[in-house]
Amino acid sequence: MQNETQASRANGYEDLITDDRVHSSLYTDDDVFEDEMASIFRNGWVFICHESEIAGPGDFVRRNVGRDPVFAIRARDGEISVIENRCAHRGNIICQEDSGTAKALVCQYHGWAYDTKGALIDVPYPAGFKGDFACHGLERLPKVDSYRGFVFASYNADVPSLLDHLGKATALIDQAAEMSPVGRLRLSGGWITHRFNCNWKMLPENDTDGYHVNFVHPSFAQAIRSNYDEAVLQDEESLKSQAKDWGNGHTELNFSPSYTKSLEWFGCAADRYPAYTKAMTDAYGAEKGESILLDGPPHAVIFPNLFLGEMNIGRFEPVSPGVCLHIHTPMYLEGVDDDVNHRILRQSEGALGPTAFLLADDCVIAERTQGALAGEGGWLDLSRGSEREVTDESGIVVGHLTDETSNRGFWRHYKKVMLASDPQPSPAVAVA
Ligand code: FES
Ligand SMILES: [Fe+2]
């Protein structure tokens, strides 16, 4: 006899995601995870790196696209390629360092050598090599594009343009870049990885969840009362910060409405960095320069894996249904004195580093949630604030900081992507 779970196997994503709730199998099911790797991480755009990480010819960084190991490398002509990190001979890893500079890439197994665009250029003992070198290059991802230095790639040659994917959220990337008086960022501080024993979607969800801060991070909140007091720690009526859905799965916590003084987001007095302030007003004009210094950087997720974490940049990497990585680096600014970037580094260490509070707190909560979703699981509620959010004139949905406007936006896009690729998945769940 067919039970409720089996009967619902064909319901798929249409039923597993509604306007105000999602089913827990989306965090635990192996088939869902496989669908995500195909539909989100291979079919769509994925953030890879920042151009500043590979500024010179031959510079490379290792990354993963979903579970596929790749590296991004800049050729002598300046072109950036994103290439599968797997030898065309018998599959050994080519790039073993996380980052570096190379004139050519030589496989350690049998010595095949590739140029910085992935073409095979040399094979040891070539008399035994059949065929044409040109047929034995490394696999390059067909689509690579960048926006203001943020490099994205896709395995899908027919993917809509990067600008289509970013949509209105280019403004969030602009906001990050324009923290620099010359409009340029530099990711040279090194990356720190936190391994979370939870599903990867809990990272974008939690990083734009404004509801949990007071409960999960009380020790952090007390330690930095100076600049988060107004932004996240008021009573419900007094909070001016917002949760936003920018469309296409891009989401934000907007703290700007809470700041009343220049550099408040930086946790310091308005006159603390006069050279930076002057450089900003010189570069952008008095009005815009002052408004950038008042509003501060974005706190936003660009779907699916880029975190604009105020003065940090983060990446999310799925490993398996129950494991993922949260990887971050300080967002240094070009065109400022070293003391500004020193403060950014110290704040990054203090907030997100290995001895800090924030990610450790979030990690414990996420692992507990993942554990509670084991087995048949159940429904997760996302209805908070659905009655009071509003859509502004540009189509951005705006809610109270503590509302689930951002998470509903994430899931709305997730559902669209998953249904577009596979209308009839078969996660084994009971749909109530
Ligand atoms: S596996 Fe790379 S040269 Fe053989
Ligand atoms: Fe948190």
Coordinates of C-alpha atoms and ligand atoms in Angstrom, one line a residue:
M1 CA 0.0 0.0 0.0
Q2 CA 1.3 3.4 -0.8
N3 CA 1.9 5.6 2.2
E4 CA 1.6 9.4 2.4
T5 CA 5.3 9.9 1.8
Q6 CA 5.4 7.8 -1.4
A7 CA 2.1 9.4 -2.6
S8 CA 3.7 12.8 -2.4
R9 CA 7.0 12.0 -4.2
A10 CA 5.7 13.5 -7.4
N11 CA 4.6 16.8 -5.9
G12 CA 8.0 18.3 -6.3
Y13 CA 9.1 21.9 -5.6
E14 CA 5.7 23.4 -6.4
D15 CA 4.4 21.9 -3.2
L16 CA 7.5 22.0 -1.1
I17 CA 7.9 25.8 -1.3
T18 CA 4.9 28.0 -0.8
D19 CA 4.7 31.8 -0.2
D20 CA 5.3 31.4 3.6
R21 CA 6.7 28.0 4.3
V22 CA 9.2 25.4 3.0
H23 CA 9.6 21.7 3.7
S24 CA 12.6 20.5 5.7
S25 CA 13.4 17.9 3.0
L26 CA 14.9 20.7 1.0
Y27 CA 17.7 20.8 3.5
T28 CA 18.3 17.1 3.8
D29 CA 17.3 15.2 0.7
D30 CA 20.1 13.8 -1.5
D31 CA 18.0 14.2 -4.7
V32 CA 17.3 17.9 -3.9
F33 CA 21.0 18.5 -3.4
E34 CA 21.8 16.8 -6.7
D35 CA 19.1 19.0 -8.4
E36 CA 20.7 22.1 -6.9
M37 CA 24.1 21.2 -8.1
A38 CA 22.7 21.0 -11.7
S39 CA 20.1 23.7 -11.7
I40 CA 21.8 26.4 -9.5
F41 CA 25.5 25.7 -9.5
R42 CA 26.0 24.4 -13.1
N43 CA 23.1 26.0 -14.9
G44 CA 23.3 29.6 -13.4
W45 CA 25.9 32.2 -12.5
V46 CA 28.2 31.5 -9.5
F47 CA 30.6 34.0 -7.9
I48 CA 34.2 32.9 -8.4
C49 CA 36.6 35.5 -7.2
H50 CA 37.5 39.2 -7.3
E51 CA 39.8 40.5 -10.1
S52 CA 42.2 42.0 -7.5
E53 CA 43.0 38.4 -6.4
I54 CA 44.4 37.7 -9.9
A55 CA 45.7 41.1 -10.9
G56 CA 48.8 40.0 -12.8
P57 CA 49.5 37.6 -15.7
G58 CA 49.5 34.0 -14.6
D59 CA 47.9 34.8 -11.2
F60 CA 45.4 32.1 -10.2
V61 CA 43.1 31.1 -7.4
R62 CA 41.4 27.8 -6.7
R63 CA 37.7 27.6 -6.2
N64 CA 34.8 25.2 -6.3
V65 CA 31.6 25.6 -8.5
G66 CA 29.2 23.5 -6.5
R67 CA 31.4 20.4 -6.0
D68 CA 33.5 20.9 -9.2
P69 CA 37.0 22.0 -8.5
V70 CA 38.1 24.9 -10.8
F71 CA 40.7 27.7 -10.9
A72 CA 40.4 31.2 -12.2
I73 CA 43.5 32.4 -14.0
R74 CA 44.6 35.6 -15.8
A75 CA 46.4 35.1 -19.1
R76 CA 49.2 37.4 -20.4
D77 CA 46.6 39.2 -22.6
G78 CA 44.6 40.0 -19.4
E79 CA 41.7 37.6 -20.1
I80 CA 40.4 35.7 -17.1
S81 CA 39.5 32.0 -17.6
V82 CA 37.7 29.7 -15.2
I83 CA 39.1 26.2 -15.8
E84 CA 38.3 22.8 -14.4
N85 CA 41.0 21.8 -12.1
R86 CA 41.4 18.3 -13.5
C87 CA 44.1 17.1 -15.9
A88 CA 42.9 16.1 -19.3
H89 CA 45.1 13.0 -19.2
R90 CA 43.9 11.0 -16.2
G91 CA 42.2 13.6 -14.0
N92 CA 44.8 14.6 -11.5
I93 CA 44.4 18.0 -9.8
I94 CA 46.4 20.6 -11.8
C95 CA 46.5 23.6 -9.4
Q96 CA 47.4 22.4 -6.0
E97 CA 48.0 25.8 -4.3
D98 CA 45.1 27.9 -3.2
S99 CA 46.6 30.8 -5.1
G100 CA 49.8 31.7 -6.9
T101 CA 51.4 32.7 -10.2
A102 CA 52.3 30.4 -13.0
K103 CA 53.7 30.8 -16.6
A104 CA 52.4 27.3 -17.3
L105 CA 50.5 24.6 -15.3
V106 CA 52.2 21.3 -15.1
C107 CA 50.4 18.2 -13.9
Q108 CA 52.4 16.4 -11.2
Y109 CA 51.3 12.9 -12.2
H110 CA 52.8 12.6 -15.7
G111 CA 54.0 16.1 -16.5
W112 CA 51.4 17.3 -19.1
A113 CA 51.8 21.1 -19.3
Y114 CA 49.1 23.7 -20.0
D115 CA 49.2 27.4 -20.8
T116 CA 47.2 30.0 -18.8
K117 CA 44.2 29.5 -21.0
G118 CA 44.1 25.8 -20.5
A119 CA 45.6 24.7 -23.8
L120 CA 47.9 21.7 -23.8
I121 CA 51.4 22.8 -24.7
D122 CA 53.7 19.9 -23.8
V123 CA 53.6 16.2 -23.2
P124 CA 56.6 14.2 -21.9
Y125 CA 57.7 11.4 -24.1
P126 CA 55.5 12.7 -27.0
A127 CA 56.2 9.8 -29.4
G128 CA 53.6 7.8 -27.5
F129 CA 51.0 10.5 -27.6
K130 CA 48.3 10.0 -30.2
G131 CA 46.6 12.9 -31.9
D132 CA 46.5 16.6 -31.6
F133 CA 47.5 18.7 -28.6
A134 CA 44.5 21.0 -29.4
C135 CA 42.1 18.2 -28.5
H136 CA 43.6 17.7 -25.1
G137 CA 43.2 21.1 -23.4
L138 CA 41.6 21.6 -20.0
E139 CA 37.8 22.2 -19.8
R140 CA 37.1 25.9 -19.6
L141 CA 33.7 27.1 -18.3
P142 CA 31.9 28.6 -21.3
K143 CA 30.8 31.8 -19.6
V144 CA 32.9 34.1 -17.5
D145 CA 32.0 37.7 -16.8
S146 CA 32.6 40.3 -14.2
Y147 CA 30.8 43.3 -12.6
R148 CA 32.9 45.9 -10.9
G149 CA 35.7 43.4 -10.3
F150 CA 33.5 40.6 -9.1
V151 CA 34.1 37.6 -11.4
F152 CA 31.2 35.1 -12.0
A153 CA 31.2 32.0 -14.2
S154 CA 28.7 29.4 -15.5
Y155 CA 28.9 26.0 -17.0
N156 CA 25.8 26.9 -19.1
A157 CA 26.8 28.4 -22.4
D158 CA 23.2 29.6 -22.9
V159 CA 22.9 31.2 -19.5
P160 CA 21.2 34.7 -19.6
S161 CA 23.7 37.6 -19.2
L162 CA 25.3 38.3 -15.9
L163 CA 23.6 41.7 -15.8
D164 CA 20.2 39.9 -16.3
H165 CA 21.1 37.7 -13.3
L166 CA 22.2 40.5 -11.1
G167 CA 19.2 42.7 -12.0
K168 CA 18.6 45.5 -9.6
A169 CA 21.2 44.1 -7.3
T170 CA 24.0 45.7 -9.3
A171 CA 23.3 48.6 -6.9
L172 CA 24.4 46.5 -4.0
I173 CA 27.7 45.7 -5.6
D174 CA 28.1 49.4 -6.6
Q175 CA 27.5 50.3 -3.0
A176 CA 30.3 48.0 -1.9
A177 CA 32.7 49.3 -4.6
E178 CA 31.9 52.9 -3.8
M179 CA 33.1 52.6 -0.2
S180 CA 36.5 53.2 -2.0
P181 CA 37.2 56.7 -3.3
V182 CA 38.5 55.2 -6.5
G183 CA 35.7 52.7 -6.7
R184 CA 37.9 49.7 -6.4
L185 CA 38.2 46.9 -3.8
R186 CA 41.1 44.6 -3.0
L187 CA 40.7 41.1 -1.6
S188 CA 44.3 40.4 -0.5
G189 CA 43.7 39.6 3.2
G190 CA 43.5 35.8 2.8
W191 CA 40.3 33.7 3.2
I192 CA 39.1 32.1 6.4
T193 CA 36.9 29.0 6.1
H194 CA 34.3 27.9 8.6
R195 CA 32.8 24.4 8.1
F196 CA 29.2 24.3 9.0
N197 CA 27.4 20.9 9.5
C198 CA 24.3 22.2 7.9
N199 CA 22.8 22.6 4.4
W200 CA 24.3 25.4 2.3
K201 CA 21.0 27.3 2.0
M202 CA 21.1 28.1 5.7
L203 CA 24.1 30.4 5.0
P204 CA 22.3 32.8 2.6
E205 CA 19.2 32.5 4.7
N206 CA 21.0 33.3 8.0
D207 CA 23.2 36.0 6.6
T208 CA 20.2 38.1 5.8
D209 CA 18.1 37.1 8.8
G210 CA 17.6 40.2 11.0
Y211 CA 15.5 38.4 13.6
H212 CA 18.1 36.3 15.3
V213 CA 20.8 38.7 16.3
N214 CA 19.5 39.6 19.7
F215 CA 19.1 36.0 20.6
V216 CA 22.0 34.2 19.0
H217 CA 24.6 36.9 19.4
P218 CA 24.0 38.7 22.8
S219 CA 27.7 38.6 23.8
F220 CA 28.8 40.0 20.4
A221 CA 26.0 42.6 20.6
Q222 CA 27.2 43.7 24.0
A223 CA 30.8 43.9 23.0
I224 CA 30.1 46.2 20.0
R225 CA 27.2 48.3 21.4
S226 CA 28.8 51.4 19.9
N227 CA 27.6 50.9 16.3
Y228 CA 25.0 48.2 16.2
D229 CA 22.8 49.7 19.0
E230 CA 20.7 51.7 16.6
A231 CA 20.8 49.3 13.7
V232 CA 19.8 46.0 15.3
L233 CA 19.2 46.2 19.0
Q234 CA 16.2 48.5 19.4
D235 CA 12.7 47.3 20.3
E236 CA 10.5 46.4 17.4
E237 CA 8.8 49.8 17.0
S238 CA 12.1 51.7 17.1
L239 CA 14.1 49.6 14.6
K240 CA 14.5 51.4 11.4
S241 CA 16.7 48.9 9.6
Q242 CA 15.0 46.8 6.8
A243 CA 14.9 43.3 5.3
K244 CA 14.8 43.5 1.5
D245 CA 14.1 41.2 -1.4
W246 CA 15.9 42.7 -4.5
G247 CA 14.6 40.0 -6.9
N248 CA 16.4 37.0 -8.5
G249 CA 17.2 35.6 -5.0
H250 CA 19.3 38.6 -4.0
T251 CA 18.5 39.8 -0.5
E252 CA 19.6 42.4 2.0
L253 CA 19.5 43.7 5.5
N254 CA 19.6 47.4 5.1
F255 CA 21.0 49.1 8.2
S256 CA 21.5 52.5 6.5
P257 CA 18.2 54.1 7.8
S258 CA 19.5 53.5 11.3
Y259 CA 22.7 55.4 11.0
T260 CA 22.6 59.1 12.1
K261 CA 26.3 59.9 11.8
S262 CA 29.1 59.5 9.3
L263 CA 31.2 56.3 9.9
E264 CA 28.8 55.0 12.5
W265 CA 28.8 51.7 10.5
F266 CA 32.6 51.7 11.0
G267 CA 32.2 51.9 14.8
C268 CA 34.0 55.2 15.2
A269 CA 33.5 58.9 15.4
A270 CA 32.7 60.8 12.3
D271 CA 36.1 62.7 12.4
R272 CA 38.2 59.6 13.0
Y273 CA 39.6 59.3 9.4
P274 CA 39.7 62.8 8.0
A275 CA 41.9 61.8 5.0
Y276 CA 39.3 59.1 4.0
T277 CA 36.4 61.5 4.5
K278 CA 38.2 64.1 2.3
A279 CA 39.1 61.5 -0.4
M280 CA 35.4 60.4 -0.6
T281 CA 34.0 63.9 -0.8
D282 CA 36.7 64.9 -3.4
A283 CA 35.9 61.8 -5.4
Y284 CA 32.1 61.7 -5.3
G285 CA 31.2 65.3 -4.5
A286 CA 30.2 66.6 -1.0
E287 CA 26.6 65.3 -1.1
K288 CA 27.2 61.8 -2.5
G289 CA 30.4 61.4 -0.6
E290 CA 28.8 62.2 2.7
S291 CA 25.8 60.0 2.0
I292 CA 28.1 57.0 1.2
L293 CA 29.9 57.6 4.5
L294 CA 26.5 57.8 6.4
D295 CA 24.9 54.8 4.7
G296 CA 27.8 52.5 4.9
P297 CA 28.4 49.2 3.0
P298 CA 25.8 46.7 2.0
H299 CA 24.9 43.6 4.0
A300 CA 23.5 41.5 1.3
V301 CA 23.5 38.1 -0.5
I302 CA 23.9 37.8 -4.2
F303 CA 22.3 34.5 -5.3
P304 CA 23.5 31.9 -4.8
N305 CA 26.9 32.2 -3.2
L306 CA 28.2 35.7 -2.7
F307 CA 28.0 37.6 0.6
L308 CA 28.6 41.3 0.7
G309 CA 29.1 41.3 4.4
E310 CA 29.6 45.0 5.1
M311 CA 33.4 45.3 5.1
N312 CA 33.8 41.6 4.4
I313 CA 33.3 39.5 1.3
G314 CA 32.0 35.9 1.8
R315 CA 31.5 32.8 -0.3
F316 CA 29.2 29.9 0.3
E317 CA 30.2 26.4 -0.9
P318 CA 27.9 23.3 -0.7
V319 CA 29.7 20.1 0.2
S320 CA 26.8 17.6 0.8
P321 CA 23.2 18.0 1.9
G322 CA 24.4 18.4 5.5
V323 CA 27.8 20.1 5.1
C324 CA 28.8 23.5 3.7
L325 CA 31.6 26.1 3.9
H326 CA 31.4 29.8 4.8
I327 CA 34.5 31.5 3.5
H328 CA 35.3 35.1 4.0
T329 CA 38.0 37.8 3.6
P330 CA 38.2 41.5 4.6
M331 CA 37.0 43.9 1.9
Y332 CA 40.0 46.3 1.6
L333 CA 39.6 49.6 -0.1
E334 CA 41.9 51.0 -2.8
G335 CA 42.8 54.7 -2.6
V336 CA 42.8 55.0 1.2
D337 CA 45.5 55.2 3.8
D338 CA 46.7 52.0 5.5
D339 CA 45.0 52.8 8.8
V340 CA 41.6 52.4 7.2
N341 CA 42.4 49.0 5.9
H342 CA 44.0 48.0 9.2
R343 CA 40.7 48.8 10.9
I344 CA 38.8 46.7 8.3
L345 CA 41.1 43.8 9.0
R346 CA 40.8 44.1 12.8
Q347 CA 37.0 44.3 12.5
S348 CA 36.9 41.3 10.2
E349 CA 39.0 39.3 12.7
G350 CA 36.9 40.5 15.6
A351 CA 33.5 39.8 14.0
L352 CA 34.1 36.7 11.8
G353 CA 37.6 35.4 12.6
P354 CA 38.4 32.1 14.3
T355 CA 38.3 33.6 17.8
A356 CA 35.3 35.8 17.2
F357 CA 31.7 35.2 18.2
L358 CA 29.5 35.7 15.2
L359 CA 30.1 32.7 12.9
A360 CA 30.7 30.3 15.8
D361 CA 27.3 31.3 17.3
D362 CA 25.6 30.9 13.9
C363 CA 27.3 27.6 13.3
V364 CA 25.9 26.1 16.5
I365 CA 22.4 27.2 15.7
A366 CA 22.6 25.9 12.1
E367 CA 23.9 22.5 13.2
R368 CA 21.1 22.2 15.7
T369 CA 18.6 23.1 13.1
Q370 CA 20.1 20.6 10.6
G371 CA 19.9 17.9 13.3
A372 CA 16.3 18.7 14.1
L373 CA 15.4 18.2 10.4
A374 CA 16.7 14.7 10.2
G375 CA 14.2 11.9 9.5
E376 CA 10.8 12.8 8.0
G377 CA 11.2 16.5 9.2
G378 CA 8.4 18.9 8.8
W379 CA 7.5 22.4 7.7
L380 CA 9.5 25.6 8.4
D381 CA 7.6 28.9 8.8
L382 CA 8.6 31.9 6.8
S383 CA 5.5 34.0 7.2
R384 CA 6.8 36.7 9.6
G385 CA 6.0 40.2 8.3
S386 CA 4.3 39.0 5.1
E387 CA 1.3 41.3 5.9
R388 CA 3.4 44.4 6.5
E389 CA 6.1 44.3 3.8
V390 CA 5.7 46.8 0.9
T391 CA 7.0 46.9 -2.7
D392 CA 8.7 50.1 -3.5
E393 CA 8.6 52.0 -6.8
S394 CA 11.6 50.0 -8.2
G395 CA 10.0 46.7 -7.4
I396 CA 12.1 45.9 -4.3
V397 CA 10.1 44.3 -1.5
V398 CA 10.9 46.0 1.8
G399 CA 10.1 44.6 5.3
H400 CA 10.9 45.3 8.9
L401 CA 14.5 44.2 9.8
T402 CA 13.1 41.2 11.8
D403 CA 10.8 40.0 9.0
E404 CA 11.3 37.1 6.7
T405 CA 11.0 39.3 3.6
S406 CA 14.6 38.4 2.6
N407 CA 14.2 34.7 3.1
R408 CA 10.9 34.6 1.2
G409 CA 12.8 36.4 -1.7
F410 CA 15.5 33.8 -1.6
W411 CA 13.0 30.9 -1.8
R412 CA 10.8 32.5 -4.4
H413 CA 13.8 32.6 -6.8
Y414 CA 15.0 29.2 -5.7
K415 CA 11.7 27.7 -6.6
K416 CA 11.6 29.4 -10.0
V417 CA 15.1 28.1 -10.8
M418 CA 14.4 24.6 -9.6
L419 CA 11.1 24.3 -11.4
A420 CA 12.6 25.7 -14.6
S421 CA 15.1 23.0 -14.7
D422 CA 13.2 20.0 -13.4
P423 CA 9.5 20.3 -12.9
Q424 CA 9.1 16.8 -11.3
P425 CA 11.8 16.1 -8.8
S426 CA 11.1 13.3 -6.4
P427 CA 12.2 14.2 -2.8
A428 CA 10.6 11.7 -0.5
V429 CA 8.4 13.8 1.8
A430 CA 5.0 14.0 3.1
V431 CA 3.2 17.1 2.0
A432 CA 0.6 18.0 4.6
Ligands
FES1 S1 47.1 12.8 -15.0 FE1 48.0 14.7 -15.5 S2 49.6 14.1 -16.8 FE2 48.7 12.2 -16.3
FE2 FE 24.1 35.4 13.0

